[in-house]
Amino acid sequence: MTDHLDDEILSAAIDGEAPAGALDHVASCPTCAGRLGALRMVASALSASTVPTPADEAGRAVTAALDAALSAPAGAGGEGPQTGVLVALRRRPAGLAVAAAAAAALILAAGITGALRHGRSSTLPAAEKSVSAPSRFPGGNGAENVPGALGAAPAAPAFGAPVVTGPDLGAQSDAATVAGLVRARLNSAAPAPQSGAVAPSSTDQTLACAPEAAGAAGASPTSPLRLIAPLQWRGQPAVVFVFGQPGSASGLAGVIVRRSDCGALATLPL
Amino acid sequence: VCRRITGNDADAADACQEAMIAVVRGLPRFDGRSRFGTWVYRIATNAALDQVRRRGRRPVPVDETAGPAAASASPGGPVDEQVAGRVDIDAALLRIPAEFRAAVVLRDLCGLDYHEIGEVLGVPPGTVRSRIARGRAALVPLLAGNPTPSHDRPTPRP
């Protein structure tokens, strides 16, 4: 009769997760030592293996996809610029490399840090649920499994909503003036089916600043983005962001942010 | 993660894109309960497993030309380096159950600890420990050149 350690303990020992003293036996047991070596070989082989990394051209492809998405018309089907990015990425022009690079680019562009600063409710992030499969693991948590997921996920509330864009607001130095221009633009926007949005021009507004702008505007993390427009603010390239904010008097919250670093320059008296 | 769990570029690309979409959509709702990286790993892992499920993939026969690794490994170097350099890791991973594969990938490729893997997979750390052990045990014969995986090694306990 033998009394060798089982794989679970030996495997955990590789990861430093074995109970204290569990490996004392290994020192004097060639069988367990051999088994530990075999399991360690597997772990090492996997750790040492490499997955092809995105090629150099992936970055250019991603940039092109993002540019195309940000300048694409948003009216059709209520598709906003953010969705346009996703559509462009779905075209997957260069396969996994682009997808991976695009993921990284978008995560960065979306301003992760800005998002992290926002709400801290205790609810499970919907996105975690959204890509789960039913009963994937026999021992898993079935409550988190929601089939069908991505298609059923709600639209991103912060900057996935219809957006009004348009020509550059010009050189400005007064927030009240900009607020007036914004109101006028919102009021004059021809309603589009289901959205009230108008197709954007080829402005180079930076959606990446949306999370930062929402925070600076005092908008809630779930406020829909209503307007983006470039302008020159006191000599600096800037972008106006306006969010729907039901709690405010006008239902709007706006801010001007510097284009280079998304730094807040002025809030709009909307 | 997507590449190793799905085992091929095309599925990995789809899973990666879906994960990315979910990340972007979910960013405003990320509540900070877990580390951001863990949250993203969870999304990516689930997307990859969804992709595997959608494709109805089953363990793929190992390409005999890709192995056996150990049998053809030349002496003189660390065995793990020889194996890593010669064996088709993907083919071996695809021959073990997806739940084991995910746990092993998150541990050995991503370097997550058992608690983090538990968060990603939504299972207790004890289950993580078991899945990693069973996954590695199943990979031992595959990486050593035995084409028949042994998902559960007969444990020589009393």
Coordinates of C-alpha atoms in Angstrom, one line a residue:
Chain A
M1 CA 0.0 0.0 0.0
T2 CA 1.4 3.4 -1.0
D3 CA 0.7 6.8 0.4
H4 CA 1.7 9.2 -2.3
L5 CA 0.5 12.7 -2.7
D6 CA -2.2 13.2 -5.2
D7 CA -2.0 15.5 -8.2
E8 CA -4.0 18.2 -6.6
I9 CA -1.5 18.7 -3.9
L10 CA 1.5 18.4 -6.1
S11 CA 0.0 20.8 -8.6
A12 CA -0.9 23.3 -5.9
A13 CA 2.7 23.0 -4.6
I14 CA 3.9 24.3 -8.0
D15 CA 1.8 27.4 -7.5
G16 CA 2.7 27.8 -3.8
E17 CA -0.8 26.9 -2.8
A18 CA -0.2 23.6 -1.1
P19 CA -0.7 23.1 2.6
A20 CA 2.3 23.7 4.7
G21 CA 4.4 20.6 5.0
A22 CA 2.7 18.9 2.1
L23 CA 6.0 18.5 0.2
D24 CA 8.0 17.0 3.0
H25 CA 7.0 13.6 1.6
V26 CA 8.3 14.5 -1.9
A27 CA 11.9 14.8 -0.7
S28 CA 12.0 11.1 0.2
C29 CA 9.6 9.7 -2.4
P30 CA 11.0 9.3 -6.0
T31 CA 7.5 8.6 -7.3
C32 CA 6.0 11.8 -6.0
A33 CA 9.1 13.7 -7.0
G34 CA 8.8 12.4 -10.5
R35 CA 5.2 13.2 -10.7
L36 CA 5.8 16.7 -9.4
G37 CA 8.5 17.1 -12.0
A38 CA 6.1 16.1 -14.7
L39 CA 3.4 18.5 -13.6
R40 CA 6.0 21.2 -13.3
M41 CA 7.1 20.5 -16.8
V42 CA 3.6 21.1 -18.1
A43 CA 3.3 24.4 -16.2
S44 CA 6.7 25.5 -17.4
A45 CA 5.9 24.6 -21.0
L46 CA 2.7 26.6 -21.0
S47 CA 4.4 29.5 -19.3
A48 CA 7.2 29.5 -21.8
S49 CA 4.9 29.1 -24.8
T50 CA 4.2 32.2 -26.8
V51 CA 1.2 33.4 -28.8
P52 CA 1.8 35.3 -32.0
T53 CA 1.6 39.0 -31.2
P54 CA 0.0 41.6 -33.4
A55 CA 2.1 42.5 -36.3
D56 CA 3.4 46.0 -36.9
E57 CA 0.8 46.8 -39.4
A58 CA -1.9 46.0 -36.9
G59 CA -1.5 49.4 -35.3
R60 CA -2.0 51.2 -38.6
A61 CA -5.0 49.1 -39.3
V62 CA -6.5 49.8 -36.0
T63 CA -5.9 53.5 -36.4
A64 CA -7.5 53.4 -39.8
A65 CA -10.5 51.5 -38.4
L66 CA -10.9 54.0 -35.6
D67 CA -10.6 56.9 -37.9
A68 CA -13.1 55.4 -40.2
A69 CA -15.5 54.6 -37.4
L70 CA -15.3 58.0 -35.8
S71 CA -16.0 59.8 -39.0
A72 CA -18.7 57.5 -40.2
P73 CA -22.3 58.6 -40.4
A74 CA -24.2 57.8 -37.3
G75 CA -27.7 58.2 -38.3
A76 CA -28.5 54.9 -39.9
G77 CA -30.1 52.6 -37.5
G78 CA -29.4 54.9 -34.6
E79 CA -25.8 53.9 -34.8
G80 CA -23.6 56.4 -33.0
P81 CA -19.9 56.8 -33.3
Q82 CA -19.2 54.4 -30.5
T83 CA -21.2 51.7 -32.3
G84 CA -19.4 52.7 -35.4
V85 CA -16.1 51.8 -33.8
L86 CA -17.5 48.4 -33.0
V87 CA -18.8 47.9 -36.5
A88 CA -15.5 48.8 -37.9
L89 CA -13.8 46.4 -35.6
R90 CA -16.2 43.6 -36.5
R91 CA -14.9 43.9 -40.1
R92 CA -11.7 42.5 -38.7
P93 CA -9.5 43.5 -41.6
A94 CA -6.4 41.7 -40.3
G95 CA -7.6 39.0 -38.1
L96 CA -6.7 38.4 -34.6
A97 CA -3.8 40.8 -34.6
V98 CA -6.0 43.7 -35.3
A99 CA -8.7 42.5 -33.0
A100 CA -6.2 42.2 -30.1
A101 CA -4.6 45.5 -30.9
A102 CA -7.9 47.2 -31.3
A103 CA -9.0 45.9 -28.0
A104 CA -6.0 47.4 -26.4
A105 CA -6.4 50.6 -28.3
L106 CA -10.1 51.0 -27.5
I107 CA -9.6 50.2 -23.8
L108 CA -7.0 52.9 -23.7
A109 CA -9.1 55.2 -25.9
A110 CA -12.2 54.7 -23.8
G111 CA -10.4 56.2 -20.9
I112 CA -10.3 53.4 -18.5
T113 CA -9.2 55.5 -15.7
G114 CA -12.1 57.8 -16.2
A115 CA -14.5 55.0 -16.0
L116 CA -12.8 53.6 -12.9
R117 CA -13.4 56.8 -11.1
H118 CA -17.1 56.5 -11.5
G119 CA -19.7 54.6 -9.7
R120 CA -18.9 51.9 -7.3
S121 CA -22.2 50.0 -6.9
S122 CA -22.1 46.5 -5.7
T123 CA -23.9 45.1 -8.7
L124 CA -22.3 42.6 -11.0
P125 CA -21.0 44.3 -14.1
A126 CA -23.4 43.6 -16.9
A127 CA -20.7 42.9 -19.3
E128 CA -19.5 40.0 -17.1
K129 CA -22.9 38.5 -17.5
S130 CA -23.2 39.3 -21.1
V131 CA -20.7 36.9 -22.5
S132 CA -21.5 34.0 -20.2
A133 CA -22.7 30.7 -21.5
P134 CA -25.4 28.6 -19.8
S135 CA -24.1 25.9 -17.5
R136 CA -20.6 26.2 -18.8
F137 CA -19.0 24.6 -15.9
P138 CA -20.5 21.8 -13.9
G139 CA -19.3 23.4 -10.7
G140 CA -19.8 27.0 -11.8
N141 CA -22.1 29.7 -10.7
G142 CA -25.1 29.3 -12.8
A143 CA -26.6 32.6 -11.7
E144 CA -24.0 34.5 -13.8
N145 CA -24.8 32.6 -16.9
V146 CA -26.9 34.5 -19.4
P147 CA -27.2 33.1 -22.8
G148 CA -27.2 35.1 -25.8
A149 CA -25.5 37.7 -24.4
L150 CA -23.8 40.2 -26.5
G151 CA -26.7 40.9 -28.7
A152 CA -29.0 41.4 -25.7
A153 CA -26.7 43.6 -23.8
P154 CA -28.0 47.1 -23.2
A155 CA -26.5 49.9 -25.2
A156 CA -23.7 51.7 -23.5
P157 CA -25.4 54.4 -21.6
A158 CA -22.5 56.7 -21.2
F159 CA -21.5 57.3 -24.8
G160 CA -23.4 54.9 -26.9
A161 CA -26.4 57.1 -27.3
P162 CA -27.2 59.1 -30.4
V163 CA -24.9 62.0 -30.7
V164 CA -25.3 65.3 -32.5
T165 CA -22.2 66.6 -34.1
G166 CA -21.5 69.2 -36.7
P167 CA -19.1 71.8 -37.9
D168 CA -16.5 73.3 -35.7
L169 CA -17.8 75.8 -33.2
G170 CA -15.0 78.1 -34.1
A171 CA -12.8 80.1 -31.9
Q172 CA -14.5 80.8 -28.6
S173 CA -13.5 82.2 -25.2
D174 CA -16.9 82.5 -23.5
A175 CA -18.7 79.5 -22.0
A176 CA -22.1 81.2 -22.2
T177 CA -21.6 81.7 -25.9
V178 CA -20.6 78.1 -26.4
A179 CA -23.6 77.0 -24.4
G180 CA -25.8 79.0 -26.7
L181 CA -24.3 77.5 -29.8
V182 CA -24.7 74.0 -28.2
R183 CA -28.4 74.7 -27.4
A184 CA -29.0 76.0 -30.9
R185 CA -27.3 73.0 -32.4
L186 CA -29.3 70.6 -30.3
N187 CA -32.5 72.4 -31.1
S188 CA -31.9 72.5 -34.8
A189 CA -30.9 68.9 -35.1
A190 CA -33.4 67.2 -37.4
P191 CA -34.9 64.3 -35.6
A192 CA -33.8 61.0 -37.1
P193 CA -35.8 57.8 -36.7
Q194 CA -35.7 56.6 -33.1
S195 CA -32.8 58.7 -32.2
G196 CA -33.1 62.4 -32.7
A197 CA -29.6 62.3 -33.9
V198 CA -28.1 63.8 -37.0
A199 CA -25.3 62.4 -39.0
P200 CA -22.0 63.8 -37.9
S201 CA -19.6 65.5 -40.1
S202 CA -16.1 64.4 -40.4
T203 CA -15.1 66.1 -37.2
D204 CA -12.2 64.7 -35.4
Q205 CA -13.8 64.7 -32.0
T206 CA -12.2 62.5 -29.5
L207 CA -14.5 60.0 -28.0
A208 CA -11.7 58.9 -25.9
C209 CA -12.3 61.9 -23.8
A210 CA -15.9 61.0 -23.1
P211 CA -15.4 59.4 -19.7
E212 CA -13.1 62.3 -18.6
A213 CA -15.6 64.8 -19.9
A214 CA -18.5 63.1 -18.1
G215 CA -16.7 63.4 -14.9
A216 CA -15.7 67.0 -15.4
A217 CA -19.3 67.9 -16.5
G218 CA -20.7 66.4 -13.4
A219 CA -22.7 64.0 -15.5
S220 CA -23.5 60.6 -14.1
P221 CA -21.6 57.7 -15.5
T222 CA -24.7 56.5 -17.2
S223 CA -25.6 59.8 -18.8
P224 CA -26.0 59.5 -22.6
L225 CA -23.6 61.6 -24.7
R226 CA -25.7 64.1 -26.7
L227 CA -23.3 66.3 -28.5
I228 CA -19.7 66.4 -29.5
A229 CA -18.2 69.3 -31.3
P230 CA -14.7 70.6 -31.9
L231 CA -13.7 74.2 -31.3
Q232 CA -10.8 76.4 -30.4
W233 CA -11.1 77.4 -26.8
R234 CA -8.9 80.4 -26.0
G235 CA -6.4 79.2 -28.6
Q236 CA -6.4 75.6 -27.6
P237 CA -7.8 72.7 -29.7
A238 CA -10.7 71.5 -27.7
V239 CA -13.9 69.5 -27.8
V240 CA -17.3 70.2 -26.4
F241 CA -19.1 67.3 -24.8
V242 CA -22.7 67.5 -23.7
F243 CA -24.4 64.8 -21.8
G244 CA -28.0 64.2 -21.0
Q245 CA -28.5 64.8 -17.3
P246 CA -32.1 64.4 -16.2
G247 CA -31.3 65.8 -12.7
S248 CA -30.2 69.2 -14.0
A249 CA -32.5 72.1 -14.9
S250 CA -31.9 71.9 -18.6
G251 CA -31.5 68.1 -18.7
L252 CA -28.0 68.6 -20.0
A253 CA -24.5 68.9 -18.7
G254 CA -21.7 70.2 -20.8
V255 CA -18.0 70.7 -20.6
I256 CA -15.1 71.8 -22.8
V257 CA -12.1 69.6 -22.7
R258 CA -8.6 70.0 -24.1
R259 CA -8.2 67.7 -27.1
S260 CA -4.6 66.7 -26.3
D261 CA -5.2 65.4 -22.8
C262 CA -8.9 65.6 -22.2
G263 CA -8.3 68.1 -19.4
A264 CA -11.4 70.1 -18.5
L265 CA -11.2 73.7 -19.6
A266 CA -14.7 75.0 -18.8
T267 CA -18.1 73.8 -17.9
L268 CA -21.1 75.0 -19.9
P269 CA -23.9 76.9 -18.3
L270 CA -26.6 74.8 -19.9
Chain B
V1 CA -6.4 34.0 -23.3
C2 CA -8.7 33.8 -26.3
R3 CA -6.1 32.3 -28.4
R4 CA -5.2 29.5 -26.0
I5 CA -8.8 28.7 -25.0
T6 CA -10.2 28.6 -28.5
G7 CA -7.1 27.1 -30.1
N8 CA -7.2 28.9 -33.4
D9 CA -6.8 32.4 -34.7
A10 CA -10.2 32.8 -36.3
D11 CA -12.2 31.8 -33.2
A12 CA -9.8 33.8 -31.0
A13 CA -10.4 36.8 -33.2
D14 CA -14.1 36.5 -32.8
A15 CA -13.9 35.9 -29.1
C16 CA -11.5 38.8 -28.7
Q17 CA -13.8 41.2 -30.5
E18 CA -16.8 40.1 -28.5
A19 CA -14.8 40.5 -25.4
M20 CA -13.7 43.9 -26.4
I21 CA -17.3 45.0 -27.2
A22 CA -18.4 43.7 -23.8
V23 CA -15.6 45.6 -22.2
V24 CA -16.4 48.8 -23.9
R25 CA -20.1 48.4 -23.2
G26 CA -19.5 47.4 -19.7
L27 CA -16.9 50.1 -18.7
P28 CA -19.5 52.5 -17.3
R29 CA -20.9 49.7 -15.2
F30 CA -17.6 48.4 -14.0
D31 CA -18.0 48.7 -10.2
G32 CA -14.5 48.1 -9.0
R33 CA -15.3 45.2 -6.9
S34 CA -12.6 43.2 -8.6
R35 CA -9.4 44.3 -10.2
F36 CA -9.9 45.7 -13.6
G37 CA -7.6 43.1 -15.1
T38 CA -9.5 40.3 -13.4
W39 CA -12.8 41.7 -14.8
V40 CA -11.3 41.8 -18.3
Y41 CA -10.0 38.3 -18.0
R42 CA -13.4 37.2 -17.0
I43 CA -15.0 38.7 -20.0
A44 CA -12.3 37.4 -22.3
T45 CA -12.5 33.9 -20.8
N46 CA -16.2 33.8 -21.1
A47 CA -16.2 35.1 -24.6
A48 CA -13.6 32.5 -25.6
L49 CA -15.6 29.7 -24.0
D50 CA -18.7 31.0 -25.6
Q51 CA -17.0 30.8 -28.9
V52 CA -15.8 27.3 -28.3
R53 CA -19.4 26.3 -27.3
R54 CA -20.9 28.0 -30.4
R55 CA -18.6 26.2 -32.7
G56 CA -19.5 23.0 -31.0
R57 CA -15.8 22.1 -30.9
R58 CA -14.7 18.9 -29.5
P59 CA -11.2 17.8 -28.7
V60 CA -9.2 17.9 -31.9
P61 CA -6.9 15.0 -32.7
V62 CA -3.4 15.9 -32.2
D63 CA -1.4 16.4 -35.4
E64 CA 1.0 13.5 -35.1
T65 CA 3.6 15.6 -36.9
A66 CA 3.5 18.1 -34.1
G67 CA 4.6 15.6 -31.5
P68 CA 5.6 13.7 -29.6
A69 CA 7.7 16.3 -27.9
A70 CA 9.6 14.4 -25.3
A71 CA 10.4 11.5 -27.5
S72 CA 12.1 13.7 -30.1
A73 CA 13.6 16.2 -27.6
S74 CA 17.3 16.3 -27.9
P75 CA 19.2 16.0 -24.6
G76 CA 21.1 18.9 -23.3
G77 CA 18.5 21.4 -22.4
P78 CA 15.8 21.9 -19.8
V79 CA 12.9 19.7 -20.7
D80 CA 10.3 22.4 -20.4
E81 CA 12.2 24.5 -23.0
Q82 CA 12.5 21.5 -25.3
V83 CA 8.8 20.9 -24.9
A84 CA 7.8 24.5 -25.4
G85 CA 9.9 24.7 -28.5
R86 CA 8.6 21.6 -30.1
V87 CA 5.1 20.7 -29.1
D88 CA 2.0 22.2 -30.4
I89 CA 0.6 23.6 -27.2
D90 CA -2.7 24.4 -28.8
A91 CA -3.2 20.9 -29.9
A92 CA -2.6 19.6 -26.4
L93 CA -4.8 22.2 -24.8
L94 CA -7.6 21.4 -27.2
R95 CA -7.6 17.8 -26.0
I96 CA -8.5 18.6 -22.5
P97 CA -11.9 19.7 -21.3
A98 CA -12.6 23.4 -21.7
E99 CA -13.1 24.1 -18.0
F100 CA -9.7 22.6 -17.2
R101 CA -8.1 24.4 -20.2
A102 CA -9.4 27.8 -19.0
A103 CA -8.1 27.3 -15.5
V104 CA -4.7 26.1 -16.7
V105 CA -4.4 29.0 -19.2
L106 CA -5.3 31.6 -16.6
R107 CA -2.8 30.1 -14.2
D108 CA 0.2 29.2 -16.4
L109 CA -0.2 31.8 -19.1
C110 CA -1.8 34.7 -17.3
G111 CA -0.2 34.1 -13.9
L112 CA -3.4 34.7 -12.0
D113 CA -3.5 33.2 -8.5
Y114 CA -6.2 30.8 -7.5
H115 CA -8.4 33.4 -5.9
E116 CA -8.3 35.5 -9.0
I117 CA -9.0 32.6 -11.2
G118 CA -12.0 31.7 -9.0
E119 CA -13.3 35.2 -9.6
V120 CA -12.8 34.9 -13.3
L121 CA -14.5 31.6 -13.6
G122 CA -17.0 32.1 -10.9
V123 CA -16.0 29.1 -8.9
P124 CA -14.4 28.6 -5.5
P125 CA -10.6 28.4 -5.1
G126 CA -10.8 24.7 -4.3
T127 CA -12.5 24.1 -7.6
V128 CA -9.8 26.1 -9.3
R129 CA -7.1 24.0 -7.6
S130 CA -8.8 20.8 -8.7
R131 CA -9.3 22.0 -12.3
I132 CA -5.7 23.1 -12.6
A133 CA -4.4 19.9 -11.2
R134 CA -6.6 17.8 -13.5
G135 CA -5.8 19.9 -16.5
R136 CA -2.1 19.7 -15.9
A137 CA -2.4 16.0 -15.3
A138 CA -4.2 15.5 -18.5
L139 CA -1.5 17.5 -20.3
V140 CA 1.4 15.4 -19.0
P141 CA 0.9 12.5 -21.4
L142 CA 0.0 14.8 -24.3
L143 CA 3.2 16.9 -23.9
A144 CA 5.2 13.8 -23.3
G145 CA 4.1 12.3 -26.5
N146 CA 1.3 10.0 -25.4
P147 CA -1.6 10.8 -27.6
T148 CA -4.1 9.4 -25.1
P149 CA -4.9 12.1 -22.5
S150 CA -5.6 10.9 -19.0
H151 CA -7.9 13.4 -17.5
D152 CA -7.9 11.7 -14.2
R153 CA -4.7 10.0 -13.1
P154 CA -5.4 7.1 -10.9
T155 CA -4.1 8.5 -7.7
P156 CA -1.9 6.1 -5.9
R157 CA -3.4 6.8 -2.5
P158 CA -4.3 4.1 -0.1

